[in-house]
Amino acid sequence: QVQLVESGGGLVQAGSSLRLSCAASGRTFSNYAMGWFRQAPGSEREFVAVITWSGGDTYYADSVKGRFTISRDNAKNTVYLQMNSLKPEDTAIYYCAYGRDPYSTIGYSSARSWYDYWGQGTQVTVSS
């Protein structure tokens, strides 16, 4: 059974940093790309970042580029999202997700349909 469990969210002030973690199980983690999405109240779930199965390639949404960093530790079956210089507009529930196909390149990885398993989410709230 595939499981993704996010952690690390919280309430912080603008300009602060947070590191989210996503622990994966039930699949050979190192074979799959991993992504982060977020969903604010009343909004669609939107792409944040993705990392390939090897960690050799990453891609970010323009809104977080230069502030957020995605990384992974295949020995720990965990993907991370380091978030710096947080803004109130970063407030959302953050979800991690498994890429659908093993050993895939970052093709259309900003699309939700590119992923097949999702975590339950972790809340990030940034106050001004």
GROMACS .gro file of C-alpha atoms in nm, residues 62-106:
model
   45
   62ASP     CA    1   0.759   3.080  -1.124
   63SER     CA    2   0.594   3.195  -0.802
   64VAL     CA    3   0.845   3.004  -0.585
   65LYS     CA    4   1.157   2.999  -0.802
   66GLY     CA    5   1.458   3.127  -0.612
   67ARG     CA    6   1.284   3.089  -0.274
   68PHE     CA    7   1.194   2.719  -0.255
   69THR     CA    8   1.423   2.419  -0.302
   70ILE     CA    9   1.310   2.062  -0.354
   71SER     CA   10   1.545   1.777  -0.263
   72ARG     CA   11   1.527   1.408  -0.186
   73ASP     CA   12   1.708   1.144   0.016
   74ASN     CA   13   1.651   0.809  -0.150
   75ALA     CA   14   1.811   0.625   0.142
   76LYS     CA   15   1.542   0.769   0.371
   77ASN     CA   16   1.253   0.751   0.121
   78THR     CA   17   1.189   1.118   0.185
   79VAL     CA   18   1.142   1.427  -0.027
   80TYR     CA   19   1.184   1.777   0.115
   81LEU     CA   20   1.070   2.127   0.032
   82GLN     CA   21   1.284   2.403   0.182
   83MET     CA   22   1.083   2.723   0.179
   84ASN     CA   23   1.265   3.053   0.241
   85SER     CA   24   1.148   3.414   0.235
   86LEU     CA   25   0.791   3.304   0.289
   87LYS     CA   26   0.510   3.538   0.189
   88PRO     CA   27   0.146   3.550   0.300
   89GLU     CA   28   0.046   3.429  -0.047
   90ASP     CA   29   0.234   3.104   0.023
   91THR     CA   30  -0.037   3.016   0.275
   92ALA     CA   31  -0.191   2.685   0.167
   93ILE     CA   32  -0.212   2.316   0.234
   94TYR     CA   33   0.098   2.155   0.082
   95TYR     CA   34   0.080   1.808  -0.071
   96CYS     CA   35   0.348   1.574  -0.195
   97ALA     CA   36   0.280   1.332  -0.478
   98TYR     CA   37   0.437   1.041  -0.661
   99GLY     CA   38   0.506   1.066  -1.031
  100ARG     CA   39   0.297   0.811  -1.218
  101ASP     CA   40   0.571   0.640  -1.420
  102PRO     CA   41   0.913   0.514  -1.306
  103TYR     CA   42   1.233   0.673  -1.438
  104SER     CA   43   1.043   0.952  -1.608
  105THR     CA   44   1.190   1.285  -1.708
  106ILE     CA   45   1.021   1.609  -1.612
   0.00000   0.00000   0.00000
